[in-house]
PDB file of C-alpha atoms in Angstrom:
ATOM      1  CA  GLN P 245      -0.105  -0.283   0.052  1.00  0.00           C
ATOM      2  CA  VAL P 246       1.125   3.232  -0.841  1.00  0.00           C
ATOM      3  CA  GLN P 247       0.562   7.011   0.336  1.00  0.00           C
ATOM      4  CA  LEU P 248       0.422  10.212  -1.379  1.00  0.00           C
ATOM      5  CA  VAL P 249      -0.225  13.313   0.056  1.00  0.00           C
ATOM      6  CA  GLU P 250       0.532  16.465  -2.262  1.00  0.00           C
ATOM      7  CA  SER P 251       1.483  19.800  -1.410  1.00  0.00           C
ATOM      8  CA  GLY P 252       2.356  23.140  -2.599  1.00  0.00           C
ATOM      9  CA  GLY P 253      -0.270  24.359  -4.764  1.00  0.00           C
ATOM     10  CA  GLY P 254      -1.617  27.989  -4.971  1.00  0.00           C
ATOM     11  CA  LEU P 255      -2.490  31.243  -6.331  1.00  0.00           C
ATOM     12  CA  VAL P 256       0.189  32.713  -9.421  1.00  0.00           C
ATOM     13  CA  GLN P 257       0.537  35.161 -11.847  1.00  0.00           C
ATOM     14  CA  ALA P 258       0.958  34.148 -15.780  1.00  0.00           C
ATOM     15  CA  GLY P 259       3.953  33.487 -16.562  1.00  0.00           C
ATOM     16  CA  ASP P 260       5.456  32.661 -12.412  1.00  0.00           C
ATOM     17  CA  SER P 261       6.903  29.613 -11.226  1.00  0.00           C
ATOM     18  CA  LEU P 262       5.565  26.507  -8.977  1.00  0.00           C
ATOM     19  CA  ARG P 263       6.587  23.663  -7.290  1.00  0.00           C
ATOM     20  CA  LEU P 264       4.536  20.974  -6.208  1.00  0.00           C
ATOM     21  CA  SER P 265       5.731  18.282  -4.214  1.00  0.00           C
ATOM     22  CA  CYS P 266       3.837  14.695  -3.264  1.00  0.00           C
ATOM     23  CA  ALA P 267       5.747  12.683  -0.287  1.00  0.00           C
ATOM     24  CA  ALA P 268       5.311   8.956  -0.588  1.00  0.00           C
ATOM     25  CA  SER P 269       4.727   6.569   2.199  1.00  0.00           C
ATOM     26  CA  GLY P 270       4.185   2.920   1.858  1.00  0.00           C
ATOM     27  CA  ARG P 271       7.084   1.343  -0.501  1.00  0.00           C
ATOM     28  CA  ILE P 272       7.931   2.098  -4.280  1.00  0.00           C
ATOM     29  CA  PHE P 273       9.460  -0.950  -5.374  1.00  0.00           C
ATOM     30  CA  SER P 274      11.710  -0.992  -8.962  1.00  0.00           C
ATOM     31  CA  THR P 275       9.095  -1.931 -11.085  1.00  0.00           C
ATOM     32  CA  TYR P 276       6.616   1.412 -10.172  1.00  0.00           C
ATOM     33  CA  ALA P 277       5.942   4.565 -11.847  1.00  0.00           C
ATOM     34  CA  MET P 278       5.061   8.105 -10.746  1.00  0.00           C
ATOM     35  CA  GLY P 279       2.334  10.098 -12.229  1.00  0.00           C
ATOM     36  CA  TRP P 280       0.876  13.910 -12.131  1.00  0.00           C
ATOM     37  CA  PHE P 281      -2.324  13.791 -13.540  1.00  0.00           C
ATOM     38  CA  ARG P 282      -4.799  17.324 -13.555  1.00  0.00           C
ATOM     39  CA  GLN P 283      -8.191  18.074 -14.122  1.00  0.00           C
ATOM     40  CA  ALA P 284     -10.039  20.975 -14.734  1.00  0.00           C
ATOM     41  CA  PRO P 285     -13.478  21.805 -13.336  1.00  0.00           C
ATOM     42  CA  GLY P 286     -16.070  19.845 -15.953  1.00  0.00           C
ATOM     43  CA  LYS P 287     -12.709  18.687 -17.777  1.00  0.00           C
ATOM     44  CA  GLU P 288     -11.857  15.013 -16.847  1.00  0.00           C
ATOM     45  CA  ARG P 289      -8.647  14.099 -16.063  1.00  0.00           C
ATOM     46  CA  GLU P 290      -5.471  14.649 -18.360  1.00  0.00           C
ATOM     47  CA  PHE P 291      -1.986  13.324 -18.023  1.00  0.00           C
ATOM     48  CA  VAL P 292       0.513  15.779 -17.242  1.00  0.00           C
ATOM     49  CA  GLY P 293       3.864  13.371 -16.904  1.00  0.00           C
ATOM     50  CA  THR P 294       5.451  10.539 -15.457  1.00  0.00           C
ATOM     51  CA  ILE P 295       8.614   9.652 -14.194  1.00  0.00           C
ATOM     52  CA  THR P 296       9.890   5.734 -13.826  1.00  0.00           C
ATOM     53  CA  TRP P 297      11.112   5.504 -10.221  1.00  0.00           C
ATOM     54  CA  ILE P 298      14.111   3.894 -11.120  1.00  0.00           C
ATOM     55  CA  GLY P 299      16.200   5.354 -14.280  1.00  0.00           C
ATOM     56  CA  ASP P 300      14.313   8.623 -14.109  1.00  0.00           C
ATOM     57  CA  SER P 301      13.326   8.033 -17.614  1.00  0.00           C
ATOM     58  CA  THR P 302      10.593  10.741 -18.636  1.00  0.00           C
ATOM     59  CA  SER P 303       7.453  11.946 -20.376  1.00  0.00           C
ATOM     60  CA  TYR P 304       5.079  14.661 -20.336  1.00  0.00           C
ATOM     61  CA  ALA P 305       2.298  15.894 -22.167  1.00  0.00           C
ATOM     62  CA  ASP P 306       2.021  18.272 -24.989  1.00  0.00           C
ATOM     63  CA  SER P 307       0.267  20.890 -23.309  1.00  0.00           C
ATOM     64  CA  VAL P 308       3.399  21.467 -20.971  1.00  0.00           C
ATOM     65  CA  LYS P 309       7.079  19.864 -22.690  1.00  0.00           C
ATOM     66  CA  GLY P 310       9.192  22.694 -22.260  1.00  0.00           C
ATOM     67  CA  ARG P 311       7.552  23.994 -19.293  1.00  0.00           C
ATOM     68  CA  PHE P 312       7.174  21.945 -16.414  1.00  0.00           C
ATOM     69  CA  THR P 313      10.025  19.011 -15.325  1.00  0.00           C
ATOM     70  CA  ILE P 314       8.944  16.025 -13.661  1.00  0.00           C
ATOM     71  CA  PHE P 315      11.712  15.127 -10.994  1.00  0.00           C
ATOM     72  CA  ARG P 316      11.833  12.286  -7.820  1.00  0.00           C
ATOM     73  CA  ASN P 317      14.176  12.500  -5.072  1.00  0.00           C
ATOM     74  CA  ILE P 318      14.460   7.907  -3.600  1.00  0.00           C
ATOM     75  CA  ALA P 319      15.871   8.615  -0.320  1.00  0.00           C
ATOM     76  CA  LYS P 320      13.399  11.233   0.727  1.00  0.00           C
ATOM     77  CA  ASN P 321      10.243   8.979  -1.160  1.00  0.00           C
ATOM     78  CA  THR P 322       8.936  12.177  -2.515  1.00  0.00           C
ATOM     79  CA  LEU P 323       8.510  12.997  -6.482  1.00  0.00           C
ATOM     80  CA  TYR P 324       8.116  16.421  -7.800  1.00  0.00           C
ATOM     81  CA  LEU P 325       6.909  18.492 -10.514  1.00  0.00           C
ATOM     82  CA  GLN P 326       8.401  21.955 -10.690  1.00  0.00           C
ATOM     83  CA  MET P 327       6.165  24.072 -13.201  1.00  0.00           C
ATOM     84  CA  ASN P 328       7.568  26.943 -15.191  1.00  0.00           C
ATOM     85  CA  SER P 329       5.714  29.913 -17.461  1.00  0.00           C
ATOM     86  CA  LEU P 330       2.167  29.589 -15.634  1.00  0.00           C
ATOM     87  CA  LYS P 331      -0.852  29.686 -17.793  1.00  0.00           C
ATOM     88  CA  PRO P 332      -3.690  30.310 -16.768  1.00  0.00           C
ATOM     89  CA  GLU P 333      -4.971  26.934 -19.243  1.00  0.00           C
ATOM     90  CA  ASP P 334      -2.120  25.275 -16.482  1.00  0.00           C
ATOM     91  CA  THR P 335      -5.306  26.186 -13.704  1.00  0.00           C
ATOM     92  CA  ALA P 336      -6.608  22.340 -12.340  1.00  0.00           C
ATOM     93  CA  VAL P 337      -6.131  20.157  -9.059  1.00  0.00           C
ATOM     94  CA  TYR P 338      -3.129  18.394  -9.669  1.00  0.00           C
ATOM     95  CA  TYR P 339      -2.672  15.050  -9.001  1.00  0.00           C
ATOM     96  CA  CYS P 340       0.159  12.553  -7.918  1.00  0.00           C
ATOM     97  CA  ALA P 341      -0.256   8.761  -8.063  1.00  0.00           C
ATOM     98  CA  ALA P 342       2.192   5.991  -8.595  1.00  0.00           C
ATOM     99  CA  ASN P 343       1.696   2.684 -11.221  1.00  0.00           C
ATOM    100  CA  ARG P 344       3.025  -0.517 -10.301  1.00  0.00           C
ATOM    101  CA  GLY P 345       3.080  -1.604 -13.624  1.00  0.00           C
ATOM    102  CA  GLY P 346       5.354   1.110 -14.744  1.00  0.00           C
ATOM    103  CA  TRP P 347       5.187   3.880 -17.272  1.00  0.00           C
ATOM    104  CA  SER P 348       1.388   4.716 -17.891  1.00  0.00           C
ATOM    105  CA  THR P 349      -0.161   8.068 -19.199  1.00  0.00           C
ATOM    106  CA  SER P 350      -3.400   6.295 -18.757  1.00  0.00           C
ATOM    107  CA  ALA P 351      -4.692   7.779 -15.551  1.00  0.00           C
ATOM    108  CA  SER P 352      -6.794   3.818 -14.889  1.00  0.00           C
ATOM    109  CA  SER P 353      -3.242   2.373 -15.239  1.00  0.00           C
ATOM    110  CA  TYR P 354      -2.324   3.901 -11.363  1.00  0.00           C
ATOM    111  CA  GLU P 355      -3.507   2.040  -8.530  1.00  0.00           C
ATOM    112  CA  TYR P 356      -3.116   5.223  -5.821  1.00  0.00           C
ATOM    113  CA  TRP P 357      -3.497   8.385  -5.833  1.00  0.00           C
ATOM    114  CA  GLY P 358      -3.080  11.677  -3.366  1.00  0.00           C
ATOM    115  CA  GLN P 359      -5.545  13.504  -2.297  1.00  0.00           C
ATOM    116  CA  GLY P 360      -5.076  16.837  -4.786  1.00  0.00           C
ATOM    117  CA  THR P 361      -3.859  20.178  -4.731  1.00  0.00           C
ATOM    118  CA  GLN P 362      -4.904  23.113  -7.105  1.00  0.00           C
ATOM    119  CA  VAL P 363      -3.229  24.977  -8.730  1.00  0.00           C
ATOM    120  CA  THR P 364      -4.955  28.900  -9.718  1.00  0.00           C
ATOM    121  CA  VAL P 365      -3.024  31.041 -12.318  1.00  0.00           C
ATOM    122  CA  SER P 366      -4.140  34.515 -12.946  1.00  0.00           C
ATOM    123  CA  SER P 367      -3.849  36.161 -16.152  1.00  0.00           C
TER     124      SER P 367
END
């Protein structure tokens, strides 16, 4: 069992940066991948990016590529999402998730989810 707790959300202006954290408790095995998803009001949850827990391979949605960076600190069991050049369309609740089966862009592949943290970007 893995528990995930996100933090770091808030209200920022367009062009600002923000770093989200996701603290994981429980055992994360080498086969795991961690992902970030987001959900705006009235929209479906969408993939933001993913990273393999071991190996550090990443993949990003086209909408955030070049602006967002995912990285993790294995010793601290913490996942991060560095968000730069934020846009109003990035406004959403951001969730971190863990997938026992490895890398995936599909939310349905992830077994463990955090409670989410709100990011609001004003224009």
